Coordinates of C-alpha atoms and ligand atoms in Angstrom, one line a residue:
M1 CA -109.0 130.3 103.1
R2 CA -108.0 126.8 102.2
N3 CA -108.7 127.4 98.6
T4 CA -106.7 130.5 98.5
F5 CA -103.8 128.8 100.1
A6 CA -104.0 125.8 97.8
L7 CA -104.2 127.8 94.6
A8 CA -101.3 129.9 95.7
A9 CA -99.3 126.9 96.7
V10 CA -99.6 125.5 93.2
A11 CA -98.6 128.8 91.7
A12 CA -95.8 128.9 94.2
L13 CA -94.5 125.5 93.2
A14 CA -94.2 126.8 89.6
G15 CA -92.2 129.7 91.2
Y16 CA -90.2 127.2 93.2
A17 CA -89.5 125.1 90.1
A18 CA -88.3 128.1 88.2
A19 CA -86.2 129.3 91.1
Q20 CA -84.8 126.3 92.7
T21 CA -85.5 123.0 90.9
S22 CA -84.6 121.4 87.7
T23 CA -83.8 118.0 86.3
T24 CA -81.0 117.5 83.9
C25 CA -82.1 114.1 82.8
D26 CA -85.7 113.0 82.9
P27 CA -85.8 109.2 83.7
L28 CA -89.4 109.0 82.5
N29 CA -88.2 109.6 78.9
T30 CA -84.5 108.9 78.9
T31 CA -82.0 106.4 80.3
C32 CA -80.2 108.5 82.9
P33 CA -77.0 107.8 84.8
A34 CA -77.6 106.1 88.1
D35 CA -78.1 108.2 91.2
A36 CA -75.4 108.2 93.9
A37 CA -76.9 106.6 97.1
L38 CA -76.4 107.7 100.7
G39 CA -76.7 104.1 101.8
T40 CA -76.3 104.8 105.5
E41 CA -77.5 107.1 108.3
H42 CA -75.7 110.2 109.3
T43 CA -76.2 113.5 111.2
W44 CA -74.5 116.6 109.8
W45 CA -74.1 119.5 112.1
F46 CA -74.2 122.7 110.2
N47 CA -71.9 124.6 112.6
E48 CA -69.0 123.2 110.7
T49 CA -68.1 123.5 107.0
L50 CA -70.0 120.9 105.1
D51 CA -68.0 118.4 103.0
A52 CA -68.3 119.7 99.4
T53 CA -68.1 116.2 98.0
I54 CA -71.3 115.4 99.9
W55 CA -73.2 118.7 99.9
N56 CA -73.2 121.1 97.0
M57 CA -74.0 124.8 97.4
T58 CA -75.4 125.2 93.9
D59 CA -76.6 128.8 94.5
G60 CA -75.2 131.4 96.9
A61 CA -72.9 130.9 99.9
L62 CA -73.6 129.8 103.5
K63 CA -72.3 131.5 106.6
Y64 CA -71.3 129.1 109.4
T65 CA -71.9 130.2 113.0
D66 CA -71.9 128.3 116.4
E67 CA -75.6 127.9 116.0
G68 CA -75.6 126.5 112.5
A69 CA -75.5 127.5 108.8
E70 CA -77.1 130.7 107.9
F71 CA -79.0 131.1 104.6
T72 CA -79.2 134.8 104.1
L73 CA -80.9 136.9 101.5
K74 CA -79.7 140.5 101.2
T75 CA -80.8 141.7 97.8
N76 CA -83.5 141.1 95.3
G77 CA -82.9 138.6 92.5
S78 CA -80.8 136.3 94.8
S79 CA -81.5 132.9 96.4
L80 CA -79.5 130.2 98.1
L81 CA -79.7 126.4 97.6
L82 CA -77.8 123.6 99.2
Q83 CA -78.2 120.2 97.6
S84 CA -77.1 116.8 98.7
N85 CA -75.0 115.0 96.1
F86 CA -76.5 111.7 97.5
Y87 CA -80.0 110.4 97.0
I88 CA -82.1 108.3 99.5
F89 CA -84.5 105.6 98.4
F90 CA -87.1 106.0 101.1
G91 CA -85.9 107.1 104.5
V92 CA -86.0 109.7 107.2
V93 CA -84.9 113.3 107.1
E94 CA -84.8 115.2 110.4
S95 CA -84.0 118.9 110.0
W96 CA -83.6 121.5 112.8
V97 CA -84.5 124.8 111.3
K98 CA -85.3 128.4 112.2
M99 CA -87.3 129.9 109.3
A100 CA -86.5 133.3 107.8
K101 CA -89.0 135.9 108.9
G102 CA -90.2 138.5 106.3
A103 CA -93.1 138.8 103.9
G104 CA -92.3 137.3 100.5
I105 CA -89.4 135.1 101.8
I106 CA -89.7 131.3 101.5
S107 CA -87.6 128.9 103.5
S108 CA -87.7 125.2 102.5
V109 CA -86.5 121.7 103.0
V110 CA -87.4 119.6 100.1
L111 CA -86.9 116.0 98.9
E112 CA -86.8 115.8 95.2
S113 CA -86.2 113.1 92.6
D114 CA -85.0 113.2 89.0
D115 CA -88.5 112.7 87.8
L116 CA -89.8 115.5 90.1
D117 CA -91.4 113.5 92.9
E118 CA -91.3 116.0 95.7
I119 CA -91.9 116.2 99.5
D120 CA -91.8 119.6 101.1
W121 CA -91.6 121.5 104.3
E122 CA -92.0 125.2 103.5
W123 CA -92.1 128.3 105.7
V124 CA -93.7 131.4 104.4
G125 CA -91.9 134.4 105.9
Y126 CA -94.9 136.5 106.8
N127 CA -96.2 133.9 109.3
T128 CA -93.9 132.5 111.9
S129 CA -96.7 130.4 113.5
L130 CA -97.0 128.2 110.5
V131 CA -95.2 125.5 108.5
Q132 CA -96.6 124.0 105.3
T133 CA -96.4 120.5 104.1
D134 CA -96.8 119.5 100.5
F135 CA -95.9 116.7 98.0
F136 CA -95.9 116.1 94.3
G137 CA -95.6 113.0 92.1
K138 CA -93.8 113.0 88.7
G139 CA -93.9 116.8 88.5
N140 CA -97.6 117.0 88.4
T141 CA -98.4 120.4 89.9
T142 CA -102.1 120.6 88.9
G143 CA -104.8 120.1 91.6
Y144 CA -105.4 122.2 94.6
D145 CA -105.5 119.8 97.5
R146 CA -102.1 118.5 98.5
G147 CA -100.8 121.3 100.7
T148 CA -101.6 121.7 104.4
N149 CA -100.9 124.3 107.0
V150 CA -99.5 123.2 110.3
P151 CA -99.9 125.7 113.2
M152 CA -97.0 126.1 115.5
S153 CA -95.1 128.8 117.3
N154 CA -91.8 130.7 117.2
A155 CA -90.7 129.0 114.0
D156 CA -88.3 131.9 113.4
T157 CA -86.7 132.1 116.9
E158 CA -86.4 128.5 118.0
F159 CA -85.1 125.4 116.3
H160 CA -87.8 122.8 115.8
N161 CA -87.5 119.2 114.7
Y162 CA -89.1 118.8 111.3
T163 CA -89.0 115.1 110.4
T164 CA -90.1 113.5 107.2
Y165 CA -90.7 109.7 107.3
W166 CA -91.0 108.3 103.8
D167 CA -91.5 104.7 102.8
H168 CA -93.1 102.9 99.9
D169 CA -96.5 102.6 101.7
R170 CA -96.7 105.9 103.5
L171 CA -95.4 109.4 104.0
E172 CA -95.4 111.2 107.3
W173 CA -94.5 114.7 108.5
W174 CA -93.6 115.0 112.2
L175 CA -93.2 118.3 114.0
D176 CA -91.4 118.0 117.3
D177 CA -92.4 114.4 117.8
V178 CA -96.0 115.0 116.9
L179 CA -97.3 113.3 113.7
V180 CA -98.9 116.2 111.9
R181 CA -99.7 114.5 108.5
T182 CA -99.9 111.1 106.9
V183 CA -100.3 110.4 103.2
N184 CA -100.8 106.7 102.2
Y185 CA -99.5 105.3 99.0
S186 CA -103.0 104.1 98.0
E187 CA -105.4 107.0 98.5
S188 CA -107.2 109.3 96.2
L189 CA -104.9 112.2 96.8
T190 CA -102.0 110.3 95.3
L191 CA -104.3 109.0 92.4
G192 CA -104.0 105.6 93.9
G193 CA -100.2 105.7 94.1
K194 CA -99.5 107.1 90.6
N195 CA -98.6 110.5 92.1
Y196 CA -97.1 109.2 95.3
P197 CA -93.4 110.2 95.7
Q198 CA -91.5 107.0 95.2
T199 CA -88.2 107.5 93.4
P200 CA -84.8 108.2 94.9
C201 CA -84.6 111.8 96.2
Q202 CA -82.0 114.4 96.9
I203 CA -82.3 116.8 99.7
K204 CA -82.5 120.5 98.8
I205 CA -82.5 123.2 101.4
G206 CA -83.0 126.7 100.3
I207 CA -84.3 130.2 100.6
W208 CA -85.8 132.3 97.9
P209 CA -88.0 135.4 97.4
S210 CA -91.6 134.6 96.3
G211 CA -92.3 138.4 96.7
E212 CA -90.6 139.6 93.5
E213 CA -92.4 141.5 90.7
S214 CA -91.2 138.8 88.3
E215 CA -93.2 136.1 90.1
S216 CA -96.8 135.2 89.3
E217 CA -99.6 136.9 91.3
G218 CA -100.5 133.6 93.0
T219 CA -96.9 133.1 94.2
I220 CA -96.6 136.7 95.5
E221 CA -99.9 136.3 97.4
W222 CA -99.0 132.9 98.8
G223 CA -95.7 134.4 100.2
G224 CA -97.5 137.3 101.9
G225 CA -96.8 140.0 99.3
L226 CA -93.7 141.7 97.9
V227 CA -90.5 141.6 99.9
D228 CA -89.5 144.9 101.6
W229 CA -85.7 144.7 100.9
D230 CA -85.2 147.6 103.4
D231 CA -85.9 144.9 106.1
A232 CA -83.0 142.7 104.7
P233 CA -81.1 140.6 105.7
F234 CA -83.5 137.6 105.8
T235 CA -82.0 134.6 107.4
M236 CA -83.0 130.9 107.7
T237 CA -80.7 128.9 110.0
V238 CA -80.1 125.2 109.9
Q239 CA -78.6 123.6 112.9
R240 CA -78.4 120.0 111.8
V241 CA -79.8 117.4 109.5
R242 CA -80.1 113.7 110.2
V243 CA -80.6 111.5 107.1
K244 CA -81.3 107.8 107.1
D245 CA -81.5 106.0 103.8
F246 CA -83.7 102.9 104.0
H247 CA -81.5 101.1 101.4
S248 CA -77.8 100.5 101.7
G249 CA -76.1 100.4 98.3
K250 CA -73.9 102.4 96.0
E251 CA -76.4 103.6 93.4
Y252 CA -80.0 103.7 92.4
K253 CA -81.0 103.1 88.8
Y254 CA -84.3 103.5 87.1
G255 CA -85.0 100.0 85.6
N256 CA -87.6 101.4 83.2
H257 CA -89.5 104.7 82.4
S258 CA -92.4 104.0 84.7
G259 CA -91.2 106.0 87.7
D260 CA -92.6 103.2 89.9
W261 CA -90.7 102.4 93.0
Q262 CA -90.7 98.7 92.0
S263 CA -88.7 99.6 89.0
I264 CA -85.8 101.1 90.9
E265 CA -82.7 98.9 91.0
V266 CA -80.4 99.1 94.0
I267 CA -76.8 98.6 92.9
D268 CA -74.6 97.0 95.6
G269 CA -71.4 98.5 97.0
N270 CA -70.2 101.3 99.2
S271 CA -71.6 104.7 98.3
T272 CA -69.1 107.5 97.7
T273 CA -70.7 109.3 100.7
V274 CA -70.0 106.3 103.0
T275 CA -66.4 106.2 101.8
E276 CA -66.0 109.9 102.4
L277 CA -67.6 109.7 105.9
N278 CA -65.2 106.9 106.8
K279 CA -62.2 108.9 105.5
K280 CA -63.3 111.8 107.7
A281 CA -63.9 109.6 110.7
K282 CA -60.4 108.1 110.4
E283 CA -58.8 111.5 110.2
T284 CA -60.7 112.6 113.3
L285 CA -59.6 109.5 115.2
A286 CA -56.0 110.0 114.2
E287 CA -56.2 113.5 115.5
K288 CA -57.9 112.3 118.7
W289 CA -55.1 109.8 119.2
D290 CA -52.5 112.5 118.9
D291 CA -54.5 114.6 121.3
L292 CA -54.6 112.0 124.0
G293 CA -51.1 112.6 125.2
E294 CA -48.2 110.4 126.3
G295 CA -49.8 109.0 129.5
A296 CA -52.9 107.7 127.7
H297 CA -50.8 106.2 124.9
I298 CA -48.7 104.3 127.5
G299 CA -51.9 103.2 129.3
I300 CA -53.2 101.6 126.1
Y301 CA -49.8 100.1 125.3
A302 CA -49.8 98.6 128.8
A303 CA -53.3 97.2 128.4
C304 CA -52.3 95.7 125.2
G305 CA -49.2 94.3 126.6
V306 CA -51.1 92.3 129.2
V307 CA -53.5 90.3 127.1
G308 CA -52.9 89.9 123.3
A309 CA -56.5 89.3 122.4
A310 CA -57.7 92.4 124.3
C311 CA -55.6 94.6 122.0
V312 CA -58.0 94.5 119.2
G313 CA -60.5 96.3 121.3
A314 CA -58.2 98.3 123.5
F315 CA -58.4 101.6 121.7
V316 CA -62.1 101.2 121.2
W317 CA -62.6 100.4 124.8
W318 CA -60.5 103.3 125.8
C319 CA -62.5 105.6 123.6
I320 CA -65.8 104.4 125.0
R321 CA -64.6 104.8 128.5
Q322 CA -63.4 108.3 127.8
R323 CA -66.6 109.1 126.0
S324 CA -68.7 108.1 129.0
K325 CA -66.5 110.4 131.0
G326 CA -67.2 113.1 128.5
R327 CA -63.6 113.7 127.4
L328 CA -64.3 112.4 123.9
A329 CA -67.9 113.4 123.7
Q330 CA -67.3 115.7 120.9
A331 CA -65.6 113.2 118.6
L332 CA -67.8 110.3 119.6
D333 CA -71.3 111.4 120.2
D334 CA -74.0 108.9 119.6
S335 CA -74.6 109.5 115.9
K336 CA -71.0 109.7 115.0
F337 CA -70.1 106.8 117.1
A338 CA -72.1 104.3 115.0
D339 CA -70.4 105.6 111.9
Q340 CA -67.0 105.5 113.4
R341 CA -67.1 102.1 115.1
T342 CA -66.0 100.1 112.1
E343 CA -63.3 102.6 111.3
M344 CA -62.0 102.5 114.8
L345 CA -61.3 98.9 114.4
N346 CA -59.6 99.5 111.1
Y347 CA -57.7 102.4 112.6
Q348 CA -56.7 100.1 115.5
N349 CA -55.2 97.7 113.1
D350 CA -53.1 100.4 111.4
W351 CA -52.2 101.7 114.7
K352 CA -51.1 98.2 115.9
Q353 CA -48.7 98.1 112.9
S354 CA -47.0 101.4 113.6
E355 CA -47.4 102.6 117.2
W356 CA -46.9 99.3 119.0
R357 CA -43.8 98.6 117.0
K358 CA -42.4 102.1 117.9
S359 CA -43.1 101.5 121.6
G360 CA -41.6 98.0 121.8
Y361 CA -44.9 96.1 122.3
N362 CA -44.7 94.6 118.8
K363 CA -44.2 91.0 120.1
V364 CA -47.8 90.9 121.4
G365 CA -50.4 89.1 119.2
Ligands
NAG401 C1 -72.6 121.4 92.2 O1 -73.4 122.4 91.7 C2 -72.9 123.0 90.5 C3 -73.9 124.2 90.2 O2 -75.2 123.8 90.0 C4 -72.8 122.0 89.4 O3 -72.3 122.6 88.2 C5 -71.9 120.9 89.8 O4 -71.9 119.9 88.9 C6 -72.4 120.3 91.1 N1 -71.5 119.3 91.6 C7 -71.9 118.1 91.9 C8 -70.8 117.2 92.4 O5 -73.0 117.7 91.7
NAG402 C1 -84.0 144.6 91.8 O1 -84.6 145.8 92.2 C2 -84.2 146.9 91.3 C3 -84.8 148.1 91.9 O2 -86.2 148.0 92.2 C4 -84.7 146.6 89.9 O3 -84.3 147.6 89.0 C5 -84.1 145.2 89.5 O4 -84.6 144.9 88.2 C6 -84.4 144.1 90.4 N1 -83.7 143.0 90.0 C7 -84.2 141.8 90.0 C8 -83.3 140.7 89.5 O5 -85.4 141.5 90.3
NAG403 C1 -102.2 115.4 87.8 O1 -102.9 115.6 89.0 C2 -104.3 115.9 88.8 C3 -104.9 116.3 90.1 O2 -104.6 115.3 91.1 C4 -105.0 114.8 88.1 O3 -106.3 115.1 87.8 C5 -104.3 114.5 86.8 O4 -104.8 113.3 86.2 C6 -102.8 114.3 87.0 N1 -102.1 114.1 85.8 C7 -101.3 113.2 85.5 C8 -100.6 113.2 84.2 O5 -101.0 112.3 86.3
NAG404 C1 -100.5 132.3 110.8 O1 -100.8 130.9 110.9 C2 -101.6 130.6 112.0 C3 -101.7 129.1 112.1 O2 -102.2 128.6 110.9 C4 -102.9 131.3 111.9 O3 -103.7 131.0 113.0 C5 -102.7 132.8 111.8 O4 -103.9 133.4 111.6 C6 -101.8 133.1 110.7 N1 -101.4 134.5 110.7 C7 -101.4 135.3 109.7 C8 -100.9 136.7 109.9 O5 -101.8 134.9 108.6
NAG405 C1 -87.1 114.3 115.8 O1 -88.5 113.8 115.6 C2 -88.5 112.5 115.1 C3 -89.9 112.1 114.8 O2 -90.7 112.2 115.9 C4 -87.9 111.5 116.2 O3 -87.9 110.2 115.7 C5 -86.5 112.0 116.5 O4 -86.0 111.2 117.6 C6 -86.5 113.4 116.9 N1 -85.1 113.9 117.1 C7 -84.6 114.2 118.3 C8 -83.2 114.5 118.4 O5 -85.4 114.2 119.3
NAG406 C1 -103.6 105.5 105.9 O1 -103.6 104.1 106.3 C2 -103.8 103.9 107.7 C3 -103.6 102.5 108.1 O2 -103.3 101.7 107.0 C4 -105.2 104.4 108.1 O3 -105.4 104.2 109.4 C5 -105.3 105.9 107.7 O4 -106.7 106.3 107.9 C6 -105.0 106.1 106.2 N1 -105.0 107.5 106.0 C7 -105.5 108.1 104.9 C8 -105.4 109.6 104.8 O5 -106.0 107.4 104.0
NAG407 C1 -91.3 98.6 85.2 O1 -90.6 97.7 86.0 C2 -91.4 97.1 87.1 C3 -90.5 96.3 87.9 O2 -89.7 95.4 87.1 C4 -92.5 96.3 86.4 O3 -93.3 95.8 87.4 C5 -93.3 97.3 85.6 O4 -94.3 96.5 84.9 C6 -92.4 98.0 84.5 N1 -93.3 99.0 83.9 C7 -93.2 99.2 82.6 C8 -94.1 100.3 82.1 O5 -92.4 98.7 81.9
NAG408 C1 -66.9 98.6 101.4 O1 -65.9 99.1 102.2 C2 -65.3 98.2 103.1 C3 -64.2 98.9 104.0 O2 -64.3 100.2 103.8 C4 -64.7 97.0 102.3 O3 -64.2 96.1 103.3 C5 -65.8 96.4 101.5 O4 -65.2 95.3 100.7 C6 -66.4 97.4 100.6 N1 -67.5 96.7 99.9 C7 -67.7 96.8 98.6 C8 -68.9 96.0 98.1 O5 -67.0 97.4 97.9
NAG409 C1 -71.0 121.7 116.4 O1 -72.0 121.2 117.2 C2 -71.8 119.9 117.8 C3 -73.0 119.5 118.6 O2 -73.3 120.5 119.5 C4 -70.5 119.9 118.6 O3 -70.3 118.6 119.0 C5 -69.3 120.4 117.7 O4 -68.2 120.5 118.5 C6 -69.7 121.7 117.1 N1 -68.6 122.1 116.2 C7 -68.0 123.2 116.2 C8 -66.9 123.5 115.2 O5 -68.3 124.1 117.0
NAG410 C1 -88.1 116.3 78.6 C2 -89.4 115.6 78.3 O1 -89.8 115.3 77.2 N1 -90.1 115.4 79.4 C3 -91.4 114.6 79.4 C4 -91.1 113.2 79.9 O2 -92.4 112.5 80.0 C5 -93.3 113.1 80.9 C6 -94.5 112.3 81.0 O3 -94.3 111.0 80.6 C7 -93.6 114.5 80.4 O4 -94.5 115.1 81.3 C8 -92.4 115.3 80.3 O5 -92.6 116.6 79.7

């Protein structure tokens, strides 16, 4: 059983590589442009249109619903792939997914680097009581022993928490708060570290048909046979993805052609993703301010009028207070709050310049 699975998994990776992965510049042979870093932690809710400067739909189109983003296959020869424009250099990826059900349909959340280090969660559509874990180092797809099956239930009807914890010393797969697999840097499976995933990775979320005549026999078998397109559509839904980058920088650069994590240089600065997230947070806060209404504005002006020093924190304080009351919960939930705190202070300064002046409290401070 295990052998069948493993053999097929390898074949399937070849299928996957053909269908959904590629590298435009191989850092093991070439000097490539640096990879854009994430450099922070953020949760993206997939019920709202993703920022195209951060996430790139490189194949197909998503449908957004209240529940999340739907990745739907309707016809043969099609696939969908969403790819982060940022890379993480070790970190955590927590995705909440409902797999697509249907023989020959593969749903996947993959971390992949430019030199084809890879860390996978994969769901084979014929079995909704199973998720598979796998990893590859430097594009080496030979060997039959890296994939595992993790039994579970209702993978197609319920969102579950699939978390990858990836550091230089170990790699962990967590399913709904249970550690289901660990791979250490130094163990025989990784060839003593040589084939351990260790270079900056993008996140790739996709769906593709393994059950097509054009795929290899092993791939078709692994996915549970040919797709019956009369059963289409086949839909994977992603509710949210939380990503934490263990480094905070602007870019990651391969220092030499070794592909060793020690050779990766972290280039200082704000990542374009952080800049973009801050821009968004600022817009949201401006909208929230407008939404508060005259009474609230006056309340804040009054608070600021009393003690000059308190003004710097007044809007922040007000937001926190409202948040605990639930009024601003949407804009300032826990994950977003951390990202927005700094911007709130900046926003507060801008606001101090304009709004206070307008309201006649400009003499304060
Ligand atoms: C987005 O994906 C398309 C198609 O693969 C590619 O041509 C484009 O360069 C990508 N954009 C970014 C910002 O990576
Ligand atoms: C899709 O299926 C049709 C009918 O079976 C076939 O003619 C066509 O070649 C298939 N296309 C692809 C891209 O597999
Ligand atoms: C690829 O992996 C196989 C199996 O683990 C191993 O025997 C082989 O030496 C590896 N090749 C390279 C180039 O690392
Ligand atoms: C699905 O996976 C579960 C868990 O590994 C296994 O017990 C079950 O036999 C599988 N079902 C099919 C139809 O292969
Ligand atoms: C998802 O699982 C990871 C690993 O157990 C855990 O750290 C995280 O808190 C979980 N997320 C939620 C929202 O419970
Ligand atoms: C990984 O390392 C930990 C502690 O260092 C050890 O307990 C565990 O057995 C190792 N696992 C494997 C698969 O080597
Ligand atoms: C690559 O760079 C790392 C870190 O500087 C160094 O330890 C390693 O020896 C280098 N490898 C090669 C093949 O140059
Ligand atoms: C990062 O951005 C912040 C404000 O957005 C700015 O104060 C800081 O100077 C920037 N840092 C770098 C290294 O550019
Ligand atoms: C998306 O879901 C989050 C979390 O439940 C919620 O705060 C937000 O308002 C939702 N967005 C839309 C557009 O429904
Ligand atoms: C494009 C290319 O030549 N890629 C090669 C880079 O080097 C690795 C191993 O060092 C080869 O496996 C690739 O084929």
